Coordinates of C-alpha atoms in Angstrom, one line a residue:
Chain A
M1 CA 0.0 0.0 0.0
R2 CA 1.0 3.6 -0.5
V3 CA 1.7 6.0 2.4
S4 CA -1.8 7.5 2.0
E5 CA -3.4 4.1 2.4
L6 CA -1.1 3.3 5.4
S7 CA -2.3 6.6 6.9
R8 CA -6.0 5.8 6.3
S9 CA -5.7 2.2 7.7
S10 CA -3.7 3.3 10.8
G11 CA -5.4 6.6 11.5
V12 CA -2.0 8.2 11.7
P13 CA -1.5 11.4 9.6
V14 CA 1.0 11.1 6.7
A15 CA 3.2 13.8 8.2
T16 CA 3.4 11.8 11.4
I17 CA 4.3 8.7 9.5
K18 CA 7.1 10.5 7.7
Y19 CA 8.4 11.8 11.0
Y20 CA 8.4 8.3 12.4
L21 CA 10.3 7.1 9.3
R22 CA 12.9 9.8 9.8
A23 CA 13.2 9.1 13.5
G24 CA 13.8 5.4 12.8
L25 CA 10.6 4.2 14.6
L26 CA 9.2 2.7 11.4
H27 CA 11.2 0.7 8.9
R28 CA 11.4 2.1 5.3
G29 CA 9.0 0.7 2.7
E30 CA 10.1 -0.9 -0.6
T31 CA 11.1 1.9 -3.0
T32 CA 9.0 1.8 -6.2
S33 CA 10.0 5.1 -7.7
P34 CA 12.1 8.1 -6.5
N35 CA 9.2 9.6 -4.7
Q36 CA 7.2 6.5 -3.7
A37 CA 7.5 3.5 -1.5
R38 CA 5.2 0.5 -0.9
Y39 CA 4.2 -0.5 2.7
D40 CA 2.8 -3.7 4.0
D41 CA 1.1 -5.2 7.0
S42 CA 4.4 -5.1 9.0
H43 CA 4.3 -1.3 8.7
L44 CA 0.7 -1.2 9.8
S45 CA 1.3 -3.3 12.9
R46 CA 4.5 -1.4 13.8
L47 CA 2.6 1.9 13.4
R48 CA -0.1 0.7 15.7
L49 CA 2.4 -0.1 18.4
V50 CA 4.3 3.2 17.9
R51 CA 1.1 5.1 18.1
A52 CA 0.1 3.4 21.3
L53 CA 3.5 4.1 22.9
V54 CA 3.5 7.7 21.9
E55 CA -0.2 8.7 22.2
V56 CA -1.4 6.5 24.9
G57 CA 1.8 5.9 26.9
G58 CA 3.0 9.5 26.4
L59 CA 6.6 8.2 25.8
S60 CA 9.4 10.2 24.3
I61 CA 11.0 9.1 21.0
A62 CA 14.1 7.9 22.9
V63 CA 12.1 5.7 25.2
V64 CA 9.9 4.4 22.3
K65 CA 13.2 3.3 20.6
D66 CA 14.3 1.5 23.7
V67 CA 11.0 -0.4 23.9
L68 CA 11.0 -1.2 20.2
A69 CA 14.6 -2.6 20.6
A70 CA 13.3 -5.0 23.3
V71 CA 10.3 -6.0 21.1
D72 CA 12.6 -6.6 18.1
D73 CA 15.3 -8.6 19.9
P74 CA 14.2 -12.2 19.9
G75 CA 16.8 -12.8 22.7
T76 CA 14.6 -10.7 25.0
G77 CA 12.0 -13.0 26.5
V78 CA 8.4 -12.0 26.7
H79 CA 8.5 -11.4 30.4
E80 CA 11.5 -9.0 30.1
M81 CA 9.9 -7.3 27.0
L82 CA 6.7 -6.7 29.0
G83 CA 8.8 -5.4 31.9
R84 CA 10.7 -2.9 29.6
T85 CA 7.4 -1.8 28.1
L86 CA 5.4 -1.3 31.3
H87 CA 8.3 0.1 33.4
A88 CA 8.5 2.8 30.7
V89 CA 4.9 3.9 31.4
T90 CA 5.2 3.7 35.2
G91 CA 5.6 7.3 36.2
P92 CA 7.9 8.5 38.9
A93 CA 6.8 7.7 42.4
V94 CA 4.3 10.1 44.0
D95 CA 6.6 12.4 46.0
G96 CA 5.2 12.8 49.5
G97 CA 8.3 14.8 50.6
P98 CA 10.2 13.9 53.7
G99 CA 7.5 12.6 56.0
P100 CA 7.8 12.3 59.8
D101 CA 10.0 9.4 61.0
G102 CA 8.3 6.1 60.8
D103 CA 6.2 6.6 57.7
A104 CA 8.6 4.8 55.4
E105 CA 8.8 1.9 58.0
R106 CA 5.0 1.8 58.1
A107 CA 4.9 1.7 54.3
D108 CA 7.3 -1.3 54.3
A109 CA 5.2 -3.1 56.9
D110 CA 2.2 -2.5 54.6
L111 CA 4.0 -4.0 51.6
A112 CA 5.0 -7.0 53.8
T113 CA 1.4 -7.5 54.7
I114 CA 0.4 -7.4 51.0
T115 CA 3.1 -9.8 49.9
E116 CA 2.4 -12.2 52.7
Y117 CA -1.3 -12.2 51.6
T118 CA -0.8 -12.4 47.9
G119 CA 2.5 -14.3 47.6
W120 CA 3.7 -11.8 45.0
A121 CA 7.4 -12.0 44.3
L122 CA 8.5 -8.3 44.3
S123 CA 11.5 -7.3 42.2
E124 CA 13.2 -4.6 44.3
S125 CA 14.1 -2.5 41.2
A126 CA 10.5 -2.2 39.8
P127 CA 9.4 1.4 39.6
A128 CA 5.9 0.3 40.8
L129 CA 7.4 -0.9 44.1
A130 CA 8.9 2.5 44.8
G131 CA 5.6 4.1 43.7
A132 CA 3.6 1.9 46.1
R133 CA 6.0 2.5 49.0
S134 CA 5.9 6.3 48.4
V135 CA 2.1 6.5 48.2
L136 CA 1.7 4.4 51.4
A137 CA 4.2 6.6 53.2
R138 CA 2.2 9.6 52.2
M139 CA -1.0 8.1 53.4
H140 CA 0.6 7.5 56.8
A141 CA 2.0 11.0 56.9
L142 CA -1.6 12.3 56.4
G143 CA -2.9 10.1 59.1
H144 CA -4.7 7.8 56.7
G145 CA -2.6 4.7 56.7
P146 CA -4.6 1.7 55.6
D147 CA -5.3 -1.2 57.9
A148 CA -4.7 -4.8 57.0
G149 CA -8.2 -5.4 55.8
T150 CA -8.0 -2.4 53.4
L151 CA -4.6 -3.6 52.2
R152 CA -6.0 -7.0 51.4
L153 CA -9.0 -5.6 49.5
W154 CA -6.7 -3.3 47.4
A155 CA -4.4 -6.3 46.7
D156 CA -7.5 -8.3 45.6
A157 CA -8.5 -5.5 43.3
A158 CA -5.0 -5.3 41.8
N159 CA -5.0 -9.0 41.3
R160 CA -8.3 -9.0 39.4
A161 CA -7.1 -6.2 37.2
A162 CA -3.8 -8.0 36.5
E163 CA -5.6 -11.2 35.8
A164 CA -7.6 -9.4 33.0
D165 CA -4.4 -7.8 31.7
L166 CA -2.5 -11.1 31.4
Q167 CA -5.5 -12.9 29.8
A168 CA -5.6 -10.2 27.1
V169 CA -1.9 -10.4 26.6
A170 CA -2.1 -14.2 26.2
R171 CA -4.7 -13.8 23.4
A172 CA -2.3 -11.4 21.5
G173 CA -0.4 -12.9 18.6
S174 CA 3.0 -11.4 17.7
R175 CA 5.5 -9.9 20.1
E176 CA 4.4 -6.4 18.8
E177 CA 0.8 -7.2 19.6
V178 CA 1.7 -8.5 23.1
A179 CA 3.5 -5.2 23.9
E180 CA 0.7 -3.1 22.4
T181 CA -2.0 -5.0 24.2
A182 CA -0.2 -4.7 27.5
L183 CA 0.5 -1.0 27.1
V184 CA -3.0 0.0 26.0
G185 CA -4.7 -2.2 28.6
T186 CA -2.5 -0.9 31.4
V187 CA -2.4 2.8 30.7
L188 CA -6.1 3.2 29.6
G189 CA -7.0 0.5 32.1
D190 CA -5.7 2.6 35.0
A191 CA -8.0 5.4 33.9
L192 CA -10.9 3.0 33.5
L193 CA -10.3 1.4 36.8
A194 CA -10.3 4.8 38.6
A195 CA -13.6 5.7 36.9
L196 CA -15.2 2.4 37.7
R197 CA -14.1 2.7 41.3
R198 CA -15.8 6.1 41.5
I199 CA -19.0 4.5 40.1
A200 CA -18.8 1.6 42.6
Q201 CA -18.2 4.1 45.4
E202 CA -21.2 6.1 44.5
D203 CA -23.4 3.0 44.4
R204 CA -22.1 1.8 47.8
S205 CA -22.4 5.3 49.3
R206 CA -26.0 5.6 48.1
R207 CA -26.9 2.3 49.8
Q208 CA -24.9 3.1 53.0
F209 CA -25.8 6.8 53.6
R210 CA -28.9 7.6 51.6
S211 CA -31.3 7.2 54.5
D212 CA -29.6 9.9 56.5
G213 CA -30.0 12.5 53.8
Chain B
M1 CA -2.9 27.0 70.7
R2 CA -1.1 29.8 68.8
V3 CA -0.7 29.8 65.1
S4 CA 2.9 28.5 65.5
E5 CA 1.6 25.4 67.3
L6 CA -1.2 25.0 64.8
S7 CA 1.4 25.0 62.1
R8 CA 3.5 22.4 64.0
S9 CA 0.6 20.1 64.7
S10 CA -0.8 20.2 61.2
G11 CA 2.4 20.3 59.2
V12 CA 1.1 23.4 57.3
P13 CA 3.4 26.4 57.2
V14 CA 2.3 29.5 59.1
A15 CA 2.3 31.6 55.8
T16 CA -0.1 29.0 54.3
I17 CA -2.4 29.1 57.3
K18 CA -2.6 32.9 57.1
Y19 CA -3.4 32.5 53.4
Y20 CA -6.2 30.1 54.2
L21 CA -7.5 32.5 56.8
R22 CA -7.6 35.3 54.3
A23 CA -9.2 33.1 51.7
G24 CA -11.9 32.1 54.1
L25 CA -11.0 28.4 54.0
L26 CA -10.3 28.4 57.8
H27 CA -12.4 30.2 60.4
R28 CA -10.7 32.9 62.5
G29 CA -9.4 32.0 65.9
E30 CA -10.4 33.8 69.1
T31 CA -8.5 37.1 69.3
T32 CA -6.4 37.3 72.5
S33 CA -4.5 40.5 71.6
P34 CA -4.2 42.8 68.5
N35 CA -1.6 40.5 67.0
Q36 CA -2.5 37.1 68.4
A37 CA -5.4 34.6 68.2
R38 CA -6.0 31.3 69.8
Y39 CA -6.8 28.2 67.8
D40 CA -8.3 24.9 68.8
D41 CA -9.0 21.4 67.6
S42 CA -11.7 22.6 65.2
H43 CA -9.0 24.6 63.4
L44 CA -6.7 21.6 63.3
S45 CA -9.2 19.3 61.8
R46 CA -10.4 21.9 59.3
L47 CA -6.8 22.5 58.3
R48 CA -6.2 18.8 57.7
L49 CA -9.2 18.7 55.4
V50 CA -8.2 21.8 53.5
R51 CA -4.6 20.4 53.1
A52 CA -5.9 17.2 51.7
L53 CA -8.2 19.0 49.3
V54 CA -5.5 21.3 48.1
E55 CA -2.4 19.2 48.2
V56 CA -3.7 15.7 47.5
G57 CA -6.8 16.6 45.5
G58 CA -5.1 19.4 43.6
L59 CA -8.2 21.5 43.9
S60 CA -8.5 25.3 43.4
I61 CA -9.5 27.6 46.2
A62 CA -12.9 28.1 44.6
V63 CA -13.6 24.3 44.4
V64 CA -12.3 23.8 48.0
K65 CA -14.9 26.4 49.1
D66 CA -17.6 24.6 47.3
V67 CA -16.7 21.3 49.0
L68 CA -16.4 22.9 52.4
A69 CA -19.9 24.4 52.0
A70 CA -21.3 20.9 51.5
V71 CA -19.3 19.7 54.5
D72 CA -20.6 22.5 56.7
D73 CA -24.2 22.4 55.6
P74 CA -26.0 19.8 57.9
G75 CA -28.8 19.8 55.3
T76 CA -26.5 18.1 52.8
G77 CA -26.7 14.4 53.5
V78 CA -23.5 12.3 53.7
H79 CA -24.1 10.7 50.4
E80 CA -24.4 14.0 48.6
M81 CA -21.5 15.5 50.5
L82 CA -19.3 12.6 49.4
G83 CA -20.5 13.0 45.8
R84 CA -19.6 16.7 45.8
T85 CA -16.2 15.9 47.3
L86 CA -15.3 13.1 44.9
H87 CA -16.8 14.6 41.8
A88 CA -14.5 17.6 42.4
V89 CA -11.4 15.3 42.2
T90 CA -12.7 13.3 39.2
G91 CA -10.7 14.8 36.3
P92 CA -12.2 15.5 32.9
A93 CA -12.8 12.4 30.8
V94 CA -9.9 11.1 28.7
D95 CA -10.5 12.7 25.4
G96 CA -10.1 10.1 22.7
G97 CA -11.1 12.6 20.0
P98 CA -13.8 11.7 17.5
G99 CA -13.4 8.0 17.1
P100 CA -14.8 6.0 14.1
D101 CA -18.5 5.5 14.2
G102 CA -19.5 2.7 16.5
D103 CA -16.9 3.2 19.3
A104 CA -19.3 5.2 21.5
E105 CA -22.0 2.5 21.0
R106 CA -19.5 -0.2 21.9
A107 CA -18.6 1.7 25.0
D108 CA -22.2 1.9 26.0
A109 CA -22.6 -1.8 25.4
D110 CA -19.6 -2.4 27.7
L111 CA -21.2 -0.2 30.4
A112 CA -24.4 -2.2 30.0
T113 CA -22.5 -5.4 30.5
I114 CA -20.9 -4.0 33.6
T115 CA -24.1 -2.8 35.2
E116 CA -25.9 -6.0 34.4
Y117 CA -23.1 -7.9 36.2
T118 CA -22.6 -5.6 39.2
G119 CA -26.1 -4.2 39.6
W120 CA -24.6 -0.7 40.0
A121 CA -27.2 2.1 39.7
L122 CA -25.4 4.7 37.5
S123 CA -26.2 8.4 37.9
E124 CA -26.1 9.7 34.4
S125 CA -24.5 13.0 35.4
A126 CA -21.6 11.5 37.3
P127 CA -18.2 12.6 35.8
A128 CA -16.9 9.1 36.3
L129 CA -19.5 7.7 34.0
A130 CA -18.4 10.0 31.2
G131 CA -14.8 9.1 32.0
A132 CA -15.5 5.4 31.8
R133 CA -17.4 5.8 28.5
S134 CA -14.6 7.9 27.0
V135 CA -11.8 5.5 28.0
L136 CA -13.8 2.5 26.7
A137 CA -14.5 4.3 23.4
R138 CA -10.8 5.0 23.0
M139 CA -9.9 1.4 23.7
H140 CA -12.3 0.3 20.9
A141 CA -10.8 3.0 18.6
L142 CA -7.4 1.5 19.1
G143 CA -8.6 -2.0 18.5
H144 CA -8.3 -3.0 22.1
G145 CA -11.9 -3.1 23.2
P146 CA -12.3 -5.4 26.3
D147 CA -14.4 -8.6 26.1
A148 CA -17.1 -9.5 28.7
G149 CA -14.7 -11.5 30.8
T150 CA -12.3 -8.6 31.1
L151 CA -15.1 -6.2 31.9
R152 CA -16.2 -8.4 34.7
L153 CA -12.7 -8.7 36.2
W154 CA -12.3 -4.9 36.1
A155 CA -15.7 -4.4 37.7
D156 CA -14.7 -6.9 40.4
A157 CA -11.5 -4.9 41.0
A158 CA -13.4 -1.6 41.2
N159 CA -15.8 -3.2 43.6
R160 CA -13.1 -4.5 46.0
A161 CA -11.4 -1.0 46.0
A162 CA -14.8 0.7 46.7
E163 CA -15.5 -1.8 49.5
A164 CA -12.3 -0.7 51.2
D165 CA -13.0 2.9 50.6
L166 CA -16.5 2.8 52.1
Q167 CA -15.2 0.8 55.1
A168 CA -12.6 3.4 55.8
V169 CA -15.3 6.2 55.5
A170 CA -17.6 4.3 57.9
R171 CA -14.9 4.4 60.5
A172 CA -14.4 8.1 60.2
G173 CA -16.1 10.3 62.9
S174 CA -17.1 13.8 61.9
R175 CA -18.4 15.0 58.5
E176 CA -15.0 16.6 58.0
E177 CA -13.2 13.3 58.7
V178 CA -15.6 11.5 56.3
A179 CA -14.8 13.9 53.5
E180 CA -11.1 13.9 54.2
T181 CA -10.9 10.1 54.4
A182 CA -12.8 9.6 51.2
L183 CA -10.7 12.2 49.4
V184 CA -7.3 10.9 50.5
G185 CA -8.3 7.3 50.1
T186 CA -9.6 7.8 46.6
V187 CA -6.9 10.1 45.1
L188 CA -3.9 8.4 46.7
G189 CA -5.7 5.1 46.4
D190 CA -5.9 5.4 42.6
A191 CA -2.1 5.9 42.5
L192 CA -1.6 2.9 44.9
L193 CA -4.0 0.7 42.9
A194 CA -2.1 1.5 39.7
A195 CA 1.2 0.6 41.4
L196 CA -0.1 -2.6 42.9
R197 CA -1.6 -3.6 39.6
R198 CA 1.9 -3.3 38.0
I199 CA 3.4 -5.4 40.7
A200 CA 0.7 -8.1 40.3
Q201 CA 1.2 -8.0 36.5
E202 CA 4.9 -8.6 37.0
D203 CA 4.3 -11.5 39.2
R204 CA 1.8 -13.1 36.8
S205 CA 4.0 -12.3 33.8
R206 CA 6.9 -14.0 35.5
R207 CA 4.9 -17.2 36.1
Q208 CA 3.3 -17.1 32.6
F209 CA 6.3 -16.3 30.4
R210 CA 9.5 -16.9 32.3
S211 CA 10.1 -20.3 30.8
D212 CA 10.3 -18.9 27.3
G213 CA 13.0 -16.3 28.1

């Protein structure tokens, strides 16, 4: 297909496609004349992944290149490729500032409660672990540290979401599709989960408090 | 207590306290001399709530005033007060732009699947509903619309989180504490849930894919 068809099929403007070609995020098509090239399904699927990384993940070109390198290297196993992809979209930890002594220790105790309950094997270098620790410390600093029952419910919630995520990933075909599915499902899924949580809160609040209104 | 003690006890700088006093977010203390006033526990608890609304919720002074009006009006039931508080921190819907025809319809069908499964009574005007609809439409536009099994797992996850939220709210004492607990738990809880989801994903991915690495 020509670049105009590639644009139509992918929903990515021609100018953006040309930019991705120059930046090396998309491989060149087969040259058919000095001003034309032919593209195929490999360009379409790569373009879908790049679009997801840039538009949904909000990643810089440099980080997109790093993720694509992991996707394209058959020596990088699927688990590691997913890690590289999802670590890239895990923002910096919420910075609670230096809390009173003891908040960090309480956050670590919370994480111990969670791992004992879930059996999760935590990789100490994962950005999400630093993120969870930082948020928990901030909750304690504000006097709203969760109790064990709350931690277990949150861990259950995270487990359900992750179960859905990995099921979707398992249905994906190529390594590109695996990375794309994980990225879109995780980033948009965070926003969806937050919205559904608000809806569920409202439903519970109505049943719990409506009589006192 | 003096303003310096109020600052120490609350963790809010004196200059910020004086700003909140001028802005009408905090009631005046009892004047003890032309340059001094005495503050009590009512100032401390109000300051905690204002701090949570401003620092954690990221709300403007005008929106904080609106939330405080609902907290202070005994004619506003707890359910409505919670709604005013949490609607204020529910950001604008993810804007997926005008998707292809059919994405909005698919999103509505997804929401119907969710409500049939959960029994949630949706209030059509809730910002979270528009948010969920918009995120789902964007997923469909990207070719990653969730299937019914995924929707049910996400709804389960949201239900667990909301269960924890409402349990924490039920343990709170005054209306101010109810609003503060709901706000901190929801806003920081979204960040925590996203982090725990990443950790759970990593654990599942390791078990599912590690052998192929």
